[in-house]
Tab-separated table of C-alpha atoms in Angstrom:
chain	number	residue	atom	x	y	z
A	1	MET	CA	0.060	-0.004	-0.099
A	2	PRO	CA	1.514	3.381	-1.076
A	3	ILE	CA	2.581	5.434	1.727
A	4	SER	CA	0.416	8.581	0.268
A	5	THR	CA	-2.703	6.466	1.619
A	6	PHE	CA	-1.621	7.379	4.846
A	7	GLU	CA	-1.104	11.236	4.631
A	8	ASN	CA	-4.699	11.457	3.852
A	9	ILE	CA	-5.785	9.185	6.130
A	10	LEU	CA	-7.396	11.792	8.529
A	11	ALA	CA	-9.952	13.086	5.748
A	12	THR	CA	-10.614	9.309	5.831
A	13	LEU	CA	-11.624	9.123	9.289
A	14	ASN	CA	-13.999	11.736	9.176
A	15	ARG	CA	-16.057	9.982	7.005
A	16	SER	CA	-18.118	6.855	8.950
A	17	PRO	CA	-16.368	3.204	7.804
A	18	GLU	CA	-17.828	2.360	4.736
A	19	CYS	CA	-18.866	-1.389	3.165
A	20	SER	CA	-18.582	-2.107	-0.454
A	21	PRO	CA	-21.520	-3.602	-2.413
A	22	ASP	CA	-19.183	-6.440	-2.783
A	23	ASN	CA	-17.713	-6.960	0.846
A	24	GLU	CA	-21.604	-6.699	1.990
A	25	LYS	CA	-22.489	-9.594	-0.610
A	26	HIS	CA	-19.684	-11.877	1.463
A	27	LEU	CA	-20.512	-11.076	4.700
A	28	LEU	CA	-24.526	-11.931	4.331
A	29	GLY	CA	-23.177	-15.044	2.283
A	30	PRO	CA	-24.114	-17.571	4.777
A	31	PHE	CA	-26.748	-15.693	5.688
A	32	THR	CA	-28.343	-15.246	2.135
A	33	TYR	CA	-27.223	-19.055	1.776
A	34	VAL	CA	-29.982	-20.006	4.141
A	35	ALA	CA	-32.968	-17.676	3.529
A	36	SER	CA	-33.031	-18.679	-0.089
A	37	ASN	CA	-33.950	-21.792	0.786
A	38	PRO	CA	-37.041	-21.154	2.798
A	39	GLY	CA	-39.050	-23.371	5.070
A	40	LYS	CA	-42.688	-23.228	5.768
A	41	ASP	CA	-43.318	-19.798	6.393
A	42	ILE	CA	-44.830	-20.421	10.057
A	43	ARG	CA	-44.109	-17.553	11.215
A	44	GLY	CA	-45.249	-15.384	7.945
A	45	MET	CA	-48.521	-17.188	8.693
A	46	LEU	CA	-48.736	-16.148	12.507
A	47	ILE	CA	-47.933	-12.622	11.283
A	48	ALA	CA	-50.708	-12.826	8.611
A	49	ALA	CA	-53.053	-14.034	11.444
A	50	PHE	CA	-52.886	-11.730	14.367
A	51	ASN	CA	-52.583	-8.688	11.525
A	52	ILE	CA	-56.501	-9.343	11.361
A	53	TRP	CA	-56.461	-8.357	14.702
A	54	LEU	CA	-54.030	-5.524	14.875
A	55	ASN	CA	-54.295	-4.008	11.581
A	56	VAL	CA	-50.585	-2.744	11.090
A	57	PRO	CA	-50.198	-0.500	8.344
A	58	LYS	CA	-48.746	-2.459	4.933
A	59	SER	CA	-45.441	-0.428	5.147
A	60	LYS	CA	-44.533	-0.911	8.380
A	61	LEU	CA	-46.396	-4.737	8.385
A	62	ASP	CA	-43.533	-5.631	5.310
A	63	VAL	CA	-40.925	-3.797	7.443
A	64	ILE	CA	-41.749	-6.411	10.309
A	65	THR	CA	-41.969	-9.569	8.761
A	66	ARG	CA	-38.509	-8.604	7.090
A	67	VAL	CA	-36.952	-8.127	10.540
A	68	ILE	CA	-38.740	-10.873	11.558
A	69	ASP	CA	-37.209	-13.140	8.429
A	70	MET	CA	-33.893	-11.970	9.300
A	71	VAL	CA	-33.666	-12.802	13.068
A	72	HIS	CA	-35.119	-16.512	12.487
A	73	ASN	CA	-32.996	-17.164	10.230
A	74	ALA	CA	-29.926	-16.007	11.842
A	75	SER	CA	-31.083	-18.221	15.035
A	76	LEU	CA	-31.362	-20.935	12.556
A	77	MET	CA	-27.624	-20.495	11.778
A	78	LEU	CA	-26.483	-20.230	15.100
A	79	ASP	CA	-28.235	-23.065	16.268
A	80	ASP	CA	-27.307	-25.577	13.090
A	81	ILE	CA	-23.689	-24.545	14.557
A	82	GLU	CA	-24.670	-25.268	18.483
A	83	ASP	CA	-26.261	-28.613	17.451
A	84	ASP	CA	-23.514	-29.744	14.780
A	85	SER	CA	-26.005	-30.324	12.586
A	86	GLU	CA	-25.243	-31.654	9.154
A	87	LEU	CA	-28.317	-30.943	7.726
A	88	ARG	CA	-31.103	-27.737	7.293
A	89	ARG	CA	-33.949	-27.751	5.569
A	90	GLY	CA	-32.390	-30.427	3.443
A	91	LYS	CA	-29.301	-28.649	2.195
A	92	PRO	CA	-25.895	-28.867	4.422
A	93	ALA	CA	-26.123	-26.545	7.047
A	94	ALA	CA	-24.433	-23.168	6.447
A	95	HIS	CA	-21.037	-23.312	8.758
A	96	ARG	CA	-21.159	-26.813	6.721
A	97	VAL	CA	-20.490	-24.650	3.370
A	98	PHE	CA	-18.252	-21.637	4.571
A	99	GLY	CA	-17.493	-22.210	8.087
A	100	ILE	CA	-17.995	-21.897	11.765
A	101	PRO	CA	-16.700	-18.119	12.116
A	102	GLN	CA	-18.375	-16.813	8.863
A	103	THR	CA	-21.329	-17.708	9.638
A	104	ILE	CA	-21.319	-16.805	13.134
A	105	ASN	CA	-20.235	-13.221	11.756
A	106	SER	CA	-22.950	-13.245	9.282
A	107	ALA	CA	-25.668	-14.582	11.937
A	108	SER	CA	-24.644	-11.607	14.324
A	109	TYR	CA	-24.686	-9.147	11.020
A	110	ALA	CA	-28.346	-10.144	9.606
A	111	CYS	CA	-29.489	-9.050	13.239
A	112	TRP	CA	-28.273	-6.141	13.467
A	113	LEU	CA	-29.233	-4.872	10.085
A	114	ALA	CA	-32.702	-6.710	11.383
A	115	TYR	CA	-31.978	-3.481	14.129
A	116	GLN	CA	-31.476	-1.359	11.667
A	117	GLN	CA	-34.616	-1.844	9.486
A	118	LEU	CA	-36.634	-2.012	12.467
A	119	ALA	CA	-35.138	1.611	13.733
A	120	SER	CA	-36.053	2.826	10.400
A	121	ILE	CA	-40.180	2.248	11.213
A	122	GLN	CA	-39.936	3.815	14.449
A	123	GLU	CA	-38.874	7.167	13.241
A	124	SER	CA	-41.887	7.182	10.504
A	125	PRO	CA	-44.705	8.837	11.589
A	126	MET	CA	-47.965	6.611	13.182
A	127	GLU	CA	-50.842	6.359	11.461
A	128	SER	CA	-52.756	5.686	14.409
A	129	THR	CA	-53.996	8.548	17.072
A	130	GLU	CA	-55.553	5.485	18.649
A	131	THR	CA	-53.006	5.306	21.989
A	132	LYS	CA	-55.116	6.138	25.129
A	133	CYS	CA	-55.105	2.373	26.205
A	134	ARG	CA	-52.692	1.776	23.662
A	135	LEU	CA	-50.452	-1.664	25.819
A	136	LEU	CA	-47.181	-0.994	23.916
A	137	PHE	CA	-45.998	1.925	21.806
A	138	PRO	CA	-43.199	2.192	19.369
A	139	GLU	CA	-40.511	4.047	21.311
A	140	ALA	CA	-39.905	0.750	23.367
A	141	LEU	CA	-39.248	-0.827	19.956
A	142	ASP	CA	-35.687	-0.586	22.080
A	143	GLN	CA	-36.671	-2.447	24.965
A	144	ILE	CA	-38.847	-5.231	23.123
A	145	PHE	CA	-36.017	-6.078	20.699
A	146	ARG	CA	-33.681	-6.700	23.248
A	147	GLU	CA	-35.755	-8.197	25.881
A	148	GLU	CA	-36.587	-10.476	23.182
A	149	LEU	CA	-33.329	-11.844	22.062
A	150	LEU	CA	-32.052	-12.370	25.681
A	151	HIS	CA	-35.142	-14.563	25.793
A	152	PHE	CA	-33.898	-16.643	22.772
A	153	HIS	CA	-30.602	-16.968	23.780
A	154	ARG	CA	-31.149	-17.929	27.084
A	155	GLY	CA	-33.303	-20.483	26.266
A	156	GLN	CA	-31.089	-21.518	23.588
A	157	GLY	CA	-28.610	-21.490	26.212
A	158	LEU	CA	-30.399	-23.636	29.062
A	159	ASP	CA	-30.681	-26.203	26.153
A	160	ILE	CA	-27.046	-26.561	25.055
A	161	ILE	CA	-26.504	-26.514	28.860
A	162	TRP	CA	-28.565	-29.459	29.757
A	163	ARG	CA	-27.221	-31.351	26.698
A	164	ASP	CA	-23.522	-30.724	27.421
A	165	THR	CA	-23.691	-31.255	31.155
A	166	PHE	CA	-25.852	-34.387	30.345
A	167	ARG	CA	-28.722	-33.296	32.834
A	168	CYS	CA	-32.268	-34.135	32.372
A	169	PRO	CA	-34.777	-31.216	33.207
A	170	SER	CA	-37.769	-31.423	34.558
A	171	GLU	CA	-41.496	-30.554	32.327
A	172	GLN	CA	-41.083	-27.387	34.092
A	173	GLU	CA	-37.792	-26.248	32.871
A	174	TYR	CA	-38.829	-27.586	29.669
A	175	ILE	CA	-41.143	-25.214	29.331
A	176	GLN	CA	-39.697	-22.055	30.399
A	177	MET	CA	-36.252	-22.795	27.857
A	178	ALA	CA	-38.956	-23.085	24.792
A	179	ARG	CA	-40.779	-19.553	25.946
A	180	GLY	CA	-37.313	-18.282	25.278
A	181	LYS	CA	-36.106	-20.738	22.742
A	182	ALA	CA	-38.918	-21.100	20.057
A	183	GLY	CA	-41.571	-18.620	22.078
A	184	SER	CA	-38.965	-15.378	21.823
A	185	ILE	CA	-39.018	-14.602	18.032
A	186	LEU	CA	-42.836	-15.018	18.021
A	187	ARG	CA	-43.172	-12.140	20.929
A	188	LEU	CA	-41.212	-10.495	19.130
A	189	SER	CA	-43.210	-10.181	15.775
A	190	VAL	CA	-46.344	-9.808	17.730
A	191	LYS	CA	-44.928	-7.294	20.391
A	192	ILE	CA	-43.669	-4.836	17.213
A	193	MET	CA	-47.217	-5.130	15.654
A	194	MET	CA	-48.827	-4.543	18.937
A	195	ALA	CA	-46.905	-1.486	19.499
A	196	PHE	CA	-47.958	-0.573	16.136
A	197	ALA	CA	-51.501	-1.304	15.709
A	198	THR	CA	-54.583	0.789	14.562
A	199	THR	CA	-56.936	-1.946	16.157
A	200	ASN	CA	-57.775	-3.524	19.665
A	201	VAL	CA	-54.568	-1.669	21.003
A	202	ASP	CA	-55.475	-2.205	24.377
A	203	VAL	CA	-55.522	-5.992	24.156
A	204	ASN	CA	-52.731	-8.311	24.991
A	205	TYR	CA	-51.976	-10.982	22.742
A	206	VAL	CA	-48.804	-11.990	24.244
A	207	HIS	CA	-50.088	-14.884	25.899
A	208	LEU	CA	-51.759	-16.872	22.941
A	209	VAL	CA	-48.140	-16.517	21.500
A	210	ASP	CA	-46.621	-18.039	24.632
A	211	LEU	CA	-48.855	-20.834	23.700
A	212	PHE	CA	-47.754	-21.288	20.419
A	213	GLY	CA	-44.400	-20.958	20.954
A	214	ILE	CA	-44.440	-23.879	23.767
A	215	TYR	CA	-46.443	-25.698	21.427
A	216	GLY	CA	-44.002	-25.366	18.328
A	217	GLN	CA	-41.108	-26.873	20.535
A	218	ILE	CA	-43.103	-29.415	21.712
A	219	ARG	CA	-44.459	-30.444	17.738
A	220	ASP	CA	-40.831	-29.851	16.837
A	221	ASP	CA	-39.047	-32.425	19.024
A	222	TYR	CA	-41.870	-34.599	17.867
A	223	MET	CA	-41.522	-34.567	14.147
A	224	ASN	CA	-37.545	-34.670	14.748
A	225	LEU	CA	-37.628	-38.348	15.906
A	226	GLN	CA	-41.576	-39.382	14.168
A	227	SER	CA	-41.403	-37.700	10.769
A	228	LYS	CA	-40.337	-38.670	7.710
A	229	GLU	CA	-39.983	-35.426	6.209
A	230	TYR	CA	-37.935	-34.287	8.828
A	231	THR	CA	-35.856	-37.312	8.377
A	232	ASP	CA	-35.675	-36.388	4.493
A	233	THR	CA	-34.434	-32.298	5.650
A	234	LYS	CA	-32.870	-32.889	8.410
A	235	GLY	CA	-31.393	-36.256	8.625
A	236	LEU	CA	-32.699	-39.398	11.035
A	237	ALA	CA	-33.151	-38.614	14.573
A	238	ASP	CA	-30.987	-35.817	14.792
A	239	ASP	CA	-31.824	-34.753	18.034
A	240	ILE	CA	-30.830	-38.321	19.314
A	241	SER	CA	-27.758	-37.561	17.621
A	242	GLU	CA	-27.196	-34.269	19.649
A	243	GLY	CA	-27.480	-35.775	22.491
A	244	LYS	CA	-30.535	-33.562	23.184
A	245	PHE	CA	-32.961	-33.635	25.884
A	246	SER	CA	-36.149	-33.300	23.658
A	247	PHE	CA	-39.542	-33.397	25.381
A	248	PRO	CA	-40.510	-36.932	24.192
A	249	VAL	CA	-36.390	-38.083	25.812
A	250	ILE	CA	-37.268	-36.521	28.708
A	251	HIS	CA	-40.616	-37.966	29.506
A	252	GLY	CA	-39.189	-41.328	28.431
A	253	ILE	CA	-36.101	-41.422	31.170
A	254	GLN	CA	-39.020	-39.887	33.797
A	255	GLU	CA	-41.530	-42.531	32.815
A	256	LYS	CA	-39.003	-45.101	33.914
A	257	PRO	CA	-35.881	-43.606	35.828
A	258	GLU	CA	-34.784	-47.008	36.900
A	259	ASN	CA	-34.170	-48.022	32.934
A	260	THR	CA	-30.967	-46.137	32.004
A	261	LEU	CA	-31.528	-47.450	28.357
A	262	ILE	CA	-32.036	-43.642	26.554
A	263	LEU	CA	-29.240	-42.092	28.839
A	264	ASP	CA	-26.656	-44.403	27.640
A	265	ILE	CA	-27.706	-44.075	24.000
A	266	LEU	CA	-27.540	-40.370	24.188
A	267	LYS	CA	-24.599	-40.453	25.950
A	268	GLN	CA	-22.889	-42.320	22.972
A	269	ARG	CA	-24.436	-39.456	20.104
A	270	PRO	CA	-25.050	-41.956	17.933
A	271	LYS	CA	-24.916	-41.371	13.775
A	272	THR	CA	-25.406	-44.603	12.600
A	273	PRO	CA	-29.340	-46.040	12.809
A	274	THR	CA	-28.980	-48.414	14.992
A	275	LEU	CA	-28.781	-46.964	18.168
A	276	LYS	CA	-31.676	-44.017	17.315
A	277	CYS	CA	-34.055	-46.733	15.883
A	278	LYS	CA	-33.654	-48.968	19.710
A	279	ALA	CA	-34.203	-45.313	21.422
A	280	ILE	CA	-37.212	-44.368	19.155
A	281	ALA	CA	-38.246	-47.813	19.727
A	282	TYR	CA	-38.210	-47.806	23.582
A	283	LEU	CA	-39.922	-44.441	23.626
A	284	LYS	CA	-42.553	-45.707	21.588
A	285	ASP	CA	-43.465	-49.094	22.892
A	286	THR	CA	-41.855	-49.019	26.302
A	287	THR	CA	-42.689	-45.660	27.746
A	288	HIS	CA	-45.408	-44.610	25.719
A	289	SER	CA	-43.814	-41.217	24.966
A	290	PHE	CA	-45.189	-40.161	21.526
A	291	ASP	CA	-48.792	-40.986	22.773
A	292	TYR	CA	-47.552	-39.028	25.740
A	293	THR	CA	-46.038	-36.101	23.557
A	294	LEU	CA	-49.569	-35.801	21.072
A	295	SER	CA	-51.784	-36.054	23.873
A	296	VAL	CA	-50.260	-32.836	25.213
A	297	MET	CA	-50.127	-31.105	22.108
A	298	ARG	CA	-53.391	-32.469	21.936
A	299	SER	CA	-54.356	-29.842	24.887
A	300	LEU	CA	-52.262	-26.935	23.948
A	301	GLU	CA	-53.977	-27.218	20.479
A	302	LYS	CA	-57.214	-27.188	22.413
A	303	LEU	CA	-55.846	-23.710	24.362
A	304	ILE	CA	-55.295	-22.140	21.459
A	305	GLN	CA	-58.658	-22.668	19.970
A	306	GLU	CA	-59.913	-21.522	23.518
A	307	GLU	CA	-58.032	-18.621	23.608
A	308	THR	CA	-58.490	-17.599	19.996
A	309	VAL	CA	-62.481	-17.831	20.429
A	310	LYS	CA	-62.045	-15.152	23.144
A	311	LEU	CA	-60.251	-12.785	21.198
A	312	GLY	CA	-62.904	-12.750	18.701
A	313	GLY	CA	-61.807	-15.905	16.434
A	314	ASN	CA	-59.361	-15.891	13.013
A	315	PRO	CA	-59.458	-17.879	10.403
A	316	ILE	CA	-55.655	-17.636	9.591
A	317	LEU	CA	-54.745	-19.247	13.126
A	318	GLU	CA	-57.231	-21.915	12.468
A	319	THR	CA	-55.830	-23.076	9.373
A	320	LEU	CA	-52.547	-22.925	10.649
A	321	LEU	CA	-53.446	-25.337	13.393
A	322	GLU	CA	-55.228	-27.360	11.425
A	323	ARG	CA	-51.958	-27.471	9.110
A	324	LEU	CA	-49.817	-28.287	12.067
A	325	HIS	CA	-52.213	-30.957	13.667
A	326	GLN	CA	-50.722	-34.347	13.618
């Protein structure tokens, strides 16, 4: 580099640091890779469902949808690293393609870009003058974003700690973990929507979102061990390969604490089908943990339906629940 570059360095330092389009493309490479292979867009359907009640102006709703999509995909990238996953949505996980350091940085960068986009709608004028009984205000967006990302990392962290310290949590501990790991991004979306709602501004929808988050985590745990579709996109029972204390596994361990088969298999973190199939058969036929998990899911579905009716009904939410029903 020629010395002349440094002779004028003060003039350069007077400007904000720049990121060229080419550098931006490389920084977001792992994120773009994940985002270009979308999932079932459950979060998009939930946003559309809650907007039936909240009527957020389209310009703001479009930004909220982008923000949630960015945070969600970034969280998947980190989750795959922490779980040492091979696949995501049927393709190699981002860190398998780009490496762990670049994927971590790209996920973190995407979260801050999402935060930057969120600030842009906070600065725009409110369309609604109905603020007297509003539960959440645009001025609270910073706090909402911080709180829910903290909840996400706490929930994710507990899941990892239990796995790595080989401690089986109680169901109550699991519920609190699920509220953070699975519920935080859902709550983030609905809380932001509540802050910009033009109708039902005094109604609290957070409890319904929490039910959906817990239900979604339990369902995901069930599907990981019982669904062919999950096997095709993530591999056979990869939760067992990760040594994860998922909901059916917790029940299986606690139902027959004198039998250490599941703990012994989790300790091995098996990659081949033999031990995984043995664990699945035990949970199915000995402890009936899949039947129990389904009964819990039915109870949560009933609660979600009842809460939806209390809030005035919601056809999109009802359709989504039917779609998720197993």
